[in-house]
Amino acid sequence: MTKKIELLVGLFLLAGLLAFLALVYKVANVDVSTSSDTYTLRAEFTNIGGLKVRSPVKVGGVVVGRVSAISLDPEKLEPVVTMTMDKQYDKFPETSSVSVLTSGLLGEQYLGLTPGFMDDGISILKDGDRIDDTHSAMVLEDLIGQFLYSSKDK
Amino acid sequence: MHMIDSITALGARAINLVRGMGQAGIMLWGALVQVPRVKKGTPLLIKQIYVVGVQSMIIVVVSGLFIGMVLALQGYTILVDFGTEQSLGPLVALSLLRELGPVVTALLFAGRAGSALTAELGLMKSTEQLSSLEMMAVDPLRQVIAPRFWAGLISMPLLSLMFVAVGVYGGYLVGVSWKGIDDGAFWSILQAAVEWRQDIVNCLIKSVVFAWVVTWISLYRGYHSTPNPEGISRATTQTVVQSSLAVLALDFLLTALMFG
C-alpha cells in the first residue's frame, strides 16, 4: 500500500513538473540561448513611439534580435535603443539603417533593420557598434499637424 | 439598555474574530517553526500529498480541459467577427495563466481537499485522537498539522500548472482541430504573447498564496472545531465559504499589484 502511494505521489510530482516544462517551453517559448551567442548594437532616434523592451528587430520580416534596453542620452536628450542580436546574423555592413515600424494598422511596434551596401573601406557591424542611419517612429499627431499646415498653404 | 446589548454583541464578535486569527496564527507557528525531521516527516508528507494532491488531480485536470475548451469556443465566436481568430491562443493562455488557473484550482481544492482536511481533523478531535497524541508526548501540531500544511502548499501550485497546461491543450483542440485555425499561427502568436516573468511566475506566486490561505483555513477550522457532529458540519461549511471568499478577495489584490 505504501509503495503504491509513493509511486502515485511520484507520478503526481512528475506530472506537475511536466506541466511546468510544457508551459515554459511550449507556451512561453523561453529562449534557452545564452548570452555568448548574441552581440549588441546601439542606435539613437529622435522618437521611438511605442517601442518597448523585448520588441523584435526584423530584417525583411525575419526576427534577428530583440530590443534589450531603452534609455535617454543624458546630454543629447535623445532616446538610445540597445539591441541584442543573434550571432548567426552578424554580417550587417555599417551603412545599414534602422527604423521604428508598426506591424499592420494597429499592431505592435518593432525595429526594421535594412542592410546597407558593401564596399571597400566599409566594415561589418561588431559588438557594441552604433548604427548612425536611423528613422524615427511616425507619430500620428505630427502627421496630422503637417497635413493641416500643408493644406493651409495651398 | 437595548443599545448597550447590541454594542456588547458587536464587541464580542470583534474579540472572537481577533481571537480566532490569533489561534490560527499560533497553530501555524507551532506546526511550522520546528527543526525539520527528514526521516520521520517524509512518509507523513508523502501520505498527505497523496490525499490532497493526487486525489484532487482528476477533478482539476478534467475541469481544466473543459474550461479551456469553453473559453476557446466563446472566444472564437467573438474573434471570428473581426477576422482575428488567430489571437485565440493568447486569449486562452493568458486568461488561464493570469486568473482562471490559480483561482479555479484554489476553489476546486477548497471544495475537494480543504473540506476533507477539516472533516478529518474535526473527527480526530471529537474522537479525542489529538488529545491521545498529546498524552503519548507526540506534538499533534507537528505530527498532524505540519505534514498536511506542507502537502497543500506543494500540491496546489502543481495542480494549477496542470490545470493551465491541460486548459491550453483544450483551447488548442477546439481552435485548431475543430474550428480550423492555422496550427503554426496559433502557437507562434501564443508564444509571442506569453512571457515567463509576467505570466508564468505570477501564476505560480498566486497559486502559492492561495495554497497557503486555503490550507491554513481548512486546518484551523478542523483543529478548532466544536467536537460534535453539528460542529464538524459547520466547520466544513465555513472552510469552503471562507476559503473561497479569501481566494477571490486575494486574487483581486494580487492582480492589482501584479498587473494594475
CSV table of C-alpha atoms in Angstrom, one decimal:
chain,number,residue,atom,x,y,z
A,1,MET,CA,0.0,0.0,0.0
A,2,THR,CA,2.7,2.5,1.0
A,3,LYS,CA,4.7,1.6,-2.2
A,4,LYS,CA,1.7,2.3,-4.3
A,5,ILE,CA,1.1,5.6,-2.6
A,6,GLU,CA,4.7,6.6,-3.1
A,7,LEU,CA,4.5,5.6,-6.8
A,8,LEU,CA,1.4,7.7,-7.3
A,9,VAL,CA,2.9,10.7,-5.5
A,10,GLY,CA,6.0,10.4,-7.6
A,11,LEU,CA,3.8,10.4,-10.7
A,12,PHE,CA,1.9,13.4,-9.4
A,13,LEU,CA,5.1,15.4,-8.9
A,14,LEU,CA,6.4,14.3,-12.3
A,15,ALA,CA,3.1,15.4,-13.9
A,16,GLY,CA,3.4,18.8,-12.2
A,17,LEU,CA,7.0,19.2,-13.5
A,18,LEU,CA,5.9,18.1,-17.0
A,19,ALA,CA,3.1,20.7,-16.9
A,20,PHE,CA,5.7,23.3,-15.8
A,21,LEU,CA,8.1,22.4,-18.6
A,22,ALA,CA,5.3,22.4,-21.2
A,23,LEU,CA,4.2,25.9,-20.1
A,24,VAL,CA,7.8,27.3,-20.1
A,25,TYR,CA,8.9,25.8,-23.4
A,26,LYS,CA,5.7,25.4,-25.4
A,27,VAL,CA,3.6,28.3,-24.2
A,28,ALA,CA,6.1,31.0,-23.1
A,29,ASN,CA,8.8,29.8,-25.5
A,30,VAL,CA,11.6,30.8,-23.2
A,31,ASP,CA,14.8,31.3,-25.1
A,32,VAL,CA,17.4,28.9,-23.9
A,33,SER,CA,20.2,30.6,-25.8
A,34,THR,CA,22.9,32.1,-23.5
A,35,SER,CA,24.4,35.5,-23.8
A,36,SER,CA,27.5,34.1,-25.5
A,37,ASP,CA,25.8,33.7,-28.9
A,38,THR,CA,24.5,37.3,-29.1
A,39,TYR,CA,26.0,40.7,-29.7
A,40,THR,CA,24.7,44.2,-29.0
A,41,LEU,CA,24.1,47.2,-31.2
A,42,ARG,CA,23.0,50.7,-30.4
A,43,ALA,CA,21.1,53.3,-32.2
A,44,GLU,CA,19.9,56.8,-31.5
A,45,PHE,CA,16.4,58.1,-32.5
A,46,THR,CA,14.6,61.3,-32.1
A,47,ASN,CA,11.3,59.5,-31.3
A,48,ILE,CA,10.8,55.8,-30.6
A,49,GLY,CA,7.0,55.9,-30.4
A,50,GLY,CA,5.6,52.8,-28.7
A,51,LEU,CA,8.8,50.7,-28.9
A,52,LYS,CA,9.3,48.5,-25.8
A,53,VAL,CA,12.0,46.4,-24.3
A,54,ARG,CA,11.7,42.9,-25.9
A,55,SER,CA,10.3,44.3,-29.1
A,56,PRO,CA,11.7,42.3,-32.1
A,57,VAL,CA,14.3,43.6,-34.5
A,58,LYS,CA,13.4,42.3,-38.0
A,59,VAL,CA,15.2,42.2,-41.4
A,60,GLY,CA,12.6,41.8,-44.1
A,61,GLY,CA,10.2,40.2,-41.6
A,62,VAL,CA,12.7,37.8,-40.1
A,63,VAL,CA,13.4,38.3,-36.4
A,64,VAL,CA,17.1,38.7,-35.9
A,65,GLY,CA,17.2,40.2,-32.4
A,66,ARG,CA,15.4,42.0,-29.7
A,67,VAL,CA,15.4,45.4,-28.0
A,68,SER,CA,17.2,44.8,-24.7
A,69,ALA,CA,17.2,48.4,-23.3
A,70,ILE,CA,15.8,51.8,-23.9
A,71,SER,CA,17.3,54.9,-22.2
A,72,LEU,CA,17.7,58.6,-22.8
A,73,ASP,CA,21.1,60.0,-23.7
A,74,PRO,CA,21.8,62.4,-20.8
A,75,GLU,CA,23.4,65.1,-22.9
A,76,LYS,CA,21.7,65.0,-26.3
A,77,LEU,CA,18.3,64.1,-24.6
A,78,GLU,CA,17.6,61.6,-27.3
A,79,PRO,CA,16.4,58.0,-26.9
A,80,VAL,CA,19.1,55.4,-27.2
A,81,VAL,CA,17.9,51.8,-28.0
A,82,THR,CA,20.2,48.8,-27.3
A,83,MET,CA,19.5,45.7,-29.4
A,84,THR,CA,20.6,42.2,-28.6
A,85,MET,CA,21.3,40.5,-32.0
A,86,ASP,CA,21.5,36.8,-32.7
A,87,LYS,CA,25.1,35.9,-33.5
A,88,GLN,CA,24.1,33.8,-36.6
A,89,TYR,CA,23.2,37.1,-38.3
A,90,ASP,CA,26.4,39.1,-37.9
A,91,LYS,CA,27.1,40.3,-41.5
A,92,PHE,CA,25.4,43.7,-41.5
A,93,PRO,CA,27.6,46.5,-43.0
A,94,GLU,CA,27.9,49.7,-41.1
A,95,THR,CA,25.8,51.5,-43.8
A,96,SER,CA,22.7,49.7,-42.6
A,97,SER,CA,19.8,51.7,-41.3
A,98,VAL,CA,17.1,51.0,-38.6
A,99,SER,CA,13.6,52.4,-38.4
A,100,VAL,CA,10.8,52.2,-36.0
A,101,LEU,CA,7.9,50.4,-37.8
A,102,THR,CA,4.4,49.2,-37.0
A,103,SER,CA,3.2,45.7,-37.8
A,104,GLY,CA,-0.2,46.1,-39.5
A,105,LEU,CA,-2.5,49.0,-38.9
A,106,LEU,CA,-2.8,48.7,-35.1
A,107,GLY,CA,-0.1,46.2,-34.3
A,108,GLU,CA,3.0,46.3,-32.1
A,109,GLN,CA,5.9,48.5,-33.0
A,110,TYR,CA,9.2,46.9,-33.9
A,111,LEU,CA,12.7,47.8,-35.3
A,112,GLY,CA,13.2,47.3,-39.0
A,113,LEU,CA,16.8,46.8,-40.0
A,114,THR,CA,17.7,47.5,-43.6
A,115,PRO,CA,21.1,46.1,-44.6
A,116,GLY,CA,23.2,48.7,-46.4
A,117,PHE,CA,25.7,48.4,-49.3
A,118,MET,CA,29.1,46.8,-49.0
A,119,ASP,CA,32.2,48.4,-50.5
A,120,ASP,CA,35.9,48.7,-49.8
A,121,GLY,CA,36.6,50.5,-46.6
A,122,ILE,CA,33.1,49.7,-45.2
A,123,SER,CA,33.3,47.4,-42.2
A,124,ILE,CA,30.8,45.0,-40.7
A,125,LEU,CA,28.9,46.0,-37.5
A,126,LYS,CA,30.5,44.5,-34.4
A,127,ASP,CA,29.5,44.1,-30.8
A,128,GLY,CA,28.8,47.5,-29.2
A,129,ASP,CA,28.8,49.4,-32.5
A,130,ARG,CA,26.3,52.2,-33.2
A,131,ILE,CA,24.0,52.5,-36.2
A,132,ASP,CA,24.0,56.1,-37.4
A,133,ASP,CA,21.3,56.0,-40.0
A,134,THR,CA,18.0,55.9,-38.1
A,135,HIS,CA,14.4,56.7,-38.9
A,136,SER,CA,12.1,57.6,-36.0
A,137,ALA,CA,8.6,56.4,-35.4
A,138,MET,CA,5.7,58.1,-37.3
A,139,VAL,CA,3.6,59.9,-34.7
A,140,LEU,CA,0.0,60.3,-35.8
A,141,GLU,CA,-0.4,63.7,-34.3
A,142,ASP,CA,2.7,65.1,-36.1
A,143,LEU,CA,1.5,63.7,-39.4
A,144,ILE,CA,-2.0,65.3,-39.0
A,145,GLY,CA,-0.3,68.6,-38.0
A,146,GLN,CA,1.9,68.5,-41.1
A,147,PHE,CA,-1.0,67.7,-43.3
A,148,LEU,CA,-3.1,70.6,-41.9
A,149,TYR,CA,-0.3,73.1,-42.4
A,150,SER,CA,0.5,71.9,-45.9
A,151,SER,CA,-3.2,72.1,-46.9
A,152,LYS,CA,-3.4,75.6,-45.5
A,153,ASP,CA,-0.6,76.9,-47.7
A,154,LYS,CA,-2.4,76.0,-50.9
B,1,MET,CA,-30.4,49.1,27.5
B,2,HIS,CA,-31.1,47.5,24.1
B,3,MET,CA,-28.4,49.6,22.5
B,4,ILE,CA,-25.8,48.6,25.1
B,5,ASP,CA,-26.6,45.0,24.4
B,6,SER,CA,-26.0,45.4,20.6
B,7,ILE,CA,-22.8,47.2,21.2
B,8,THR,CA,-21.7,44.4,23.6
B,9,ALA,CA,-22.6,41.9,20.9
B,10,LEU,CA,-20.5,43.8,18.4
B,11,GLY,CA,-17.5,43.9,20.7
B,12,ALA,CA,-17.9,40.2,21.4
B,13,ARG,CA,-17.8,39.4,17.7
B,14,ALA,CA,-14.7,41.6,17.2
B,15,ILE,CA,-12.9,39.9,20.1
B,16,ASN,CA,-13.9,36.5,18.8
B,17,LEU,CA,-12.6,37.4,15.3
B,18,VAL,CA,-9.2,38.6,16.6
B,19,ARG,CA,-9.0,35.6,19.0
B,20,GLY,CA,-9.7,33.2,16.0
B,21,MET,CA,-6.9,34.9,14.0
B,22,GLY,CA,-4.6,34.6,16.9
B,23,GLN,CA,-5.4,30.9,17.4
B,24,ALA,CA,-4.9,30.2,13.7
B,25,GLY,CA,-1.5,32.0,13.8
B,26,ILE,CA,-0.4,30.2,16.9
B,27,MET,CA,-1.4,26.9,15.3
B,28,LEU,CA,0.6,27.5,12.2
B,29,TRP,CA,3.6,28.9,14.1
B,30,GLY,CA,3.6,25.8,16.3
B,31,ALA,CA,3.4,23.5,13.2
B,32,LEU,CA,6.0,25.2,11.0
B,33,VAL,CA,8.6,26.6,13.3
B,34,GLN,CA,10.3,23.3,14.2
B,35,VAL,CA,13.6,21.6,13.5
B,36,PRO,CA,12.7,19.5,10.4
B,37,ARG,CA,12.9,15.7,10.8
B,38,VAL,CA,13.6,14.3,7.4
B,39,LYS,CA,13.4,10.6,8.3
B,40,LYS,CA,10.2,10.7,10.3
B,41,GLY,CA,8.5,13.6,8.4
B,42,THR,CA,8.9,12.4,4.8
B,43,PRO,CA,6.5,9.4,4.9
B,44,LEU,CA,3.8,11.5,6.6
B,45,LEU,CA,4.3,14.2,3.9
B,46,ILE,CA,4.1,11.7,1.1
B,47,LYS,CA,0.9,10.2,2.5
B,48,GLN,CA,-0.7,13.7,2.7
B,49,ILE,CA,0.5,14.7,-0.8
B,50,TYR,CA,-1.3,11.6,-2.0
B,51,VAL,CA,-4.5,12.6,-0.1
B,52,VAL,CA,-4.7,16.3,-1.0
B,53,GLY,CA,-2.8,16.3,-4.3
B,54,VAL,CA,-3.1,13.0,-6.2
B,55,GLN,CA,-6.7,12.6,-5.3
B,56,SER,CA,-7.6,16.1,-6.5
B,57,MET,CA,-5.8,15.6,-9.8
B,58,ILE,CA,-8.7,14.1,-11.7
B,59,ILE,CA,-11.2,16.9,-11.0
B,60,VAL,CA,-8.6,19.6,-11.6
B,61,VAL,CA,-7.4,18.1,-15.0
B,62,VAL,CA,-11.0,17.5,-16.2
B,63,SER,CA,-12.1,21.0,-15.2
B,64,GLY,CA,-9.0,22.5,-16.9
B,65,LEU,CA,-9.8,20.7,-20.1
B,66,PHE,CA,-13.4,21.8,-20.2
B,67,ILE,CA,-12.7,25.4,-19.1
B,68,GLY,CA,-10.0,25.7,-21.8
B,69,MET,CA,-12.4,24.3,-24.4
B,70,VAL,CA,-15.3,26.6,-23.4
B,71,LEU,CA,-13.0,29.7,-23.4
B,72,ALA,CA,-11.8,28.8,-26.8
B,73,LEU,CA,-15.3,28.3,-28.2
B,74,GLN,CA,-16.7,31.5,-26.7
B,75,GLY,CA,-13.6,33.5,-27.7
B,76,TYR,CA,-13.7,32.1,-31.3
B,77,THR,CA,-17.3,33.1,-31.9
B,78,ILE,CA,-16.4,36.7,-31.0
B,79,LEU,CA,-13.0,36.9,-32.6
B,80,VAL,CA,-14.1,35.5,-35.9
B,81,ASP,CA,-16.4,38.5,-36.4
B,82,PHE,CA,-13.2,40.7,-36.6
B,83,GLY,CA,-11.2,38.2,-38.5
B,84,THR,CA,-8.7,37.9,-35.7
B,85,GLU,CA,-9.5,34.3,-34.6
B,86,GLN,CA,-5.7,33.6,-34.6
B,87,SER,CA,-5.5,35.6,-31.4
B,88,LEU,CA,-7.4,32.8,-29.7
B,89,GLY,CA,-4.2,31.3,-28.4
B,90,PRO,CA,-3.2,34.4,-26.3
B,91,LEU,CA,-6.8,34.8,-25.1
B,92,VAL,CA,-7.0,31.3,-23.8
B,93,ALA,CA,-3.4,31.1,-22.4
B,94,LEU,CA,-3.3,34.5,-20.7
B,95,SER,CA,-6.7,34.2,-19.1
B,96,LEU,CA,-5.8,30.7,-17.8
B,97,LEU,CA,-2.3,31.7,-16.6
B,98,ARG,CA,-3.2,35.0,-15.1
B,99,GLU,CA,-6.6,34.3,-13.5
B,100,LEU,CA,-8.5,31.1,-14.1
B,101,GLY,CA,-5.7,28.7,-13.5
B,102,PRO,CA,-4.8,29.7,-9.9
B,103,VAL,CA,-8.3,30.8,-8.9
B,104,VAL,CA,-10.4,27.9,-10.2
B,105,THR,CA,-7.8,25.4,-8.9
B,106,ALA,CA,-7.9,27.0,-5.5
B,107,LEU,CA,-11.7,26.9,-5.4
B,108,LEU,CA,-11.8,23.2,-6.5
B,109,PHE,CA,-9.0,22.5,-4.0
B,110,ALA,CA,-11.0,24.1,-1.2
B,111,GLY,CA,-14.1,22.0,-2.1
B,112,ARG,CA,-12.2,18.8,-2.7
B,113,ALA,CA,-9.3,18.7,-0.3
B,114,GLY,CA,-9.9,21.6,2.1
B,115,SER,CA,-13.3,20.3,3.3
B,116,ALA,CA,-11.9,16.8,3.7
B,117,LEU,CA,-9.0,18.1,5.8
B,118,THR,CA,-11.4,20.0,8.1
B,119,ALA,CA,-13.7,17.0,8.5
B,120,GLU,CA,-10.8,14.6,9.2
B,121,LEU,CA,-9.3,16.9,11.8
B,122,GLY,CA,-12.8,17.6,13.3
B,123,LEU,CA,-13.4,13.8,13.7
B,124,MET,CA,-9.9,13.3,15.1
B,125,LYS,CA,-10.7,15.9,17.7
B,126,SER,CA,-14.2,14.6,18.6
B,127,THR,CA,-12.8,11.0,19.0
B,128,GLU,CA,-10.0,12.6,21.1
B,129,GLN,CA,-7.2,11.3,18.9
B,130,LEU,CA,-5.5,14.6,19.1
B,131,SER,CA,-5.5,14.6,23.0
B,132,SER,CA,-4.3,11.0,22.9
B,133,LEU,CA,-1.3,12.0,20.8
B,134,GLU,CA,-0.5,14.7,23.4
B,135,MET,CA,-0.9,12.0,26.1
B,136,MET,CA,1.8,10.0,24.3
B,137,ALA,CA,4.0,13.1,24.2
B,138,VAL,CA,3.6,13.4,20.5
B,139,ASP,CA,3.0,17.0,19.4
B,140,PRO,CA,-0.2,16.9,17.2
B,141,LEU,CA,0.8,20.2,15.5
B,142,ARG,CA,4.0,18.5,14.3
B,143,GLN,CA,2.5,15.1,13.6
B,144,VAL,CA,-0.8,16.0,12.1
B,145,ILE,CA,-0.9,19.7,11.1
B,146,ALA,CA,2.5,20.3,9.6
B,147,PRO,CA,2.5,17.4,7.0
B,148,ARG,CA,-1.0,18.4,5.9
B,149,PHE,CA,0.0,22.1,5.5
B,150,TRP,CA,3.2,21.3,3.6
B,151,ALA,CA,1.3,18.9,1.4
B,152,GLY,CA,-1.2,21.6,0.5
B,153,LEU,CA,1.5,24.1,-0.2
B,154,ILE,CA,3.4,21.7,-2.5
B,155,SER,CA,0.3,20.2,-4.3
B,156,MET,CA,-1.7,23.3,-5.2
B,157,PRO,CA,0.9,25.0,-7.4
B,158,LEU,CA,1.5,21.8,-9.2
B,159,LEU,CA,-2.3,21.3,-9.7
B,160,SER,CA,-2.5,24.9,-11.1
B,161,LEU,CA,0.2,24.2,-13.6
B,162,MET,CA,-1.5,21.0,-14.7
B,163,PHE,CA,-4.8,22.9,-15.0
B,164,VAL,CA,-3.3,25.6,-17.2
B,165,ALA,CA,-1.4,23.1,-19.4
B,166,VAL,CA,-4.4,21.0,-19.9
B,167,GLY,CA,-6.6,24.1,-20.5
B,168,VAL,CA,-4.3,25.4,-23.2
B,169,TYR,CA,-4.4,22.0,-24.8
B,170,GLY,CA,-8.3,22.1,-24.6
B,171,GLY,CA,-8.2,25.5,-26.3
B,172,TYR,CA,-5.9,24.1,-29.0
B,173,LEU,CA,-8.3,21.2,-29.6
B,174,VAL,CA,-11.3,23.5,-30.1
B,175,GLY,CA,-9.4,26.2,-32.0
B,176,VAL,CA,-7.2,24.2,-34.3
B,177,SER,CA,-8.7,20.7,-34.6
B,178,TRP,CA,-12.3,21.7,-34.6
B,179,LYS,CA,-12.5,25.3,-35.9
B,180,GLY,CA,-9.6,25.1,-38.2
B,181,ILE,CA,-7.3,27.9,-37.0
B,182,ASP,CA,-3.8,27.5,-38.5
B,183,ASP,CA,-1.7,25.3,-36.3
B,184,GLY,CA,1.6,27.4,-36.7
B,185,ALA,CA,-0.1,30.7,-36.2
B,186,PHE,CA,-1.9,29.5,-33.1
B,187,TRP,CA,1.3,28.6,-31.3
B,188,SER,CA,3.5,31.4,-32.6
B,189,ILE,CA,1.1,34.2,-31.6
B,190,LEU,CA,0.5,32.5,-28.3
B,191,GLN,CA,4.3,32.2,-27.7
B,192,ALA,CA,4.8,35.9,-28.6
B,193,ALA,CA,2.2,37.0,-26.1
B,194,VAL,CA,3.0,34.9,-23.1
B,195,GLU,CA,6.0,36.0,-21.0
B,196,TRP,CA,7.9,33.9,-18.5
B,197,ARG,CA,8.2,36.5,-15.7
B,198,GLN,CA,4.9,38.4,-16.2
B,199,ASP,CA,2.7,35.4,-16.7
B,200,ILE,CA,4.1,32.1,-15.5
B,201,VAL,CA,5.9,33.4,-12.4
B,202,ASN,CA,2.9,35.4,-11.4
B,203,CYS,CA,0.7,32.3,-11.9
B,204,LEU,CA,3.0,30.4,-9.5
B,205,ILE,CA,3.1,33.3,-7.0
B,206,LYS,CA,-0.7,33.4,-7.0
B,207,SER,CA,-1.2,29.7,-6.5
B,208,VAL,CA,1.3,29.5,-3.7
B,209,VAL,CA,-0.5,32.3,-1.9
B,210,PHE,CA,-3.9,30.6,-2.4
B,211,ALA,CA,-2.4,27.3,-1.3
B,212,TRP,CA,-1.2,28.9,1.9
B,213,VAL,CA,-4.5,30.5,2.7
B,214,VAL,CA,-6.8,27.6,1.8
B,215,THR,CA,-4.8,25.0,3.6
B,216,TRP,CA,-4.4,27.3,6.7
B,217,ILE,CA,-8.2,28.0,6.9
B,218,SER,CA,-9.0,24.3,6.4
B,219,LEU,CA,-6.6,23.1,9.1
B,220,TYR,CA,-7.6,25.9,11.6
B,221,ARG,CA,-11.4,25.2,11.1
B,222,GLY,CA,-10.9,21.5,11.7
B,223,TYR,CA,-8.4,21.8,14.6
B,224,HIS,CA,-10.6,24.3,16.5
B,225,SER,CA,-14.0,22.8,15.6
B,226,THR,CA,-16.6,22.1,18.2
B,227,PRO,CA,-16.2,18.3,18.7
B,228,ASN,CA,-19.7,17.1,17.8
B,229,PRO,CA,-21.5,16.3,14.5
B,230,GLU,CA,-23.0,19.7,14.3
B,231,GLY,CA,-19.8,21.5,14.9
B,232,ILE,CA,-17.9,19.4,12.3
B,233,SER,CA,-20.5,20.1,9.7
B,234,ARG,CA,-20.4,23.8,10.5
B,235,ALA,CA,-16.6,23.8,10.3
B,236,THR,CA,-16.6,22.1,6.9
B,237,THR,CA,-19.1,24.6,5.5
B,238,GLN,CA,-17.0,27.5,6.9
B,239,THR,CA,-13.9,26.1,5.4
B,240,VAL,CA,-15.4,26.1,1.9
B,241,VAL,CA,-17.1,29.5,2.3
B,242,GLN,CA,-14.2,31.3,3.9
B,243,SER,CA,-11.5,29.8,1.6
B,244,SER,CA,-13.5,30.8,-1.5
B,245,LEU,CA,-14.1,34.3,-0.3
B,246,ALA,CA,-10.4,34.7,0.8
B,247,VAL,CA,-9.2,33.4,-2.6
B,248,LEU,CA,-11.4,35.7,-4.6
B,249,ALA,CA,-10.5,38.8,-2.5
B,250,LEU,CA,-6.8,38.0,-2.5
B,251,ASP,CA,-6.9,37.4,-6.3
B,252,PHE,CA,-8.2,41.0,-6.8
B,253,LEU,CA,-5.4,42.3,-4.5
B,254,LEU,CA,-2.7,40.3,-6.2
B,255,THR,CA,-4.0,41.2,-9.7
B,256,ALA,CA,-3.9,44.8,-8.8
B,257,LEU,CA,-0.4,44.5,-7.5
B,258,MET,CA,0.9,42.5,-10.5
B,259,PHE,CA,-0.9,43.9,-13.5
B,260,GLY,CA,-2.5,47.1,-12.1
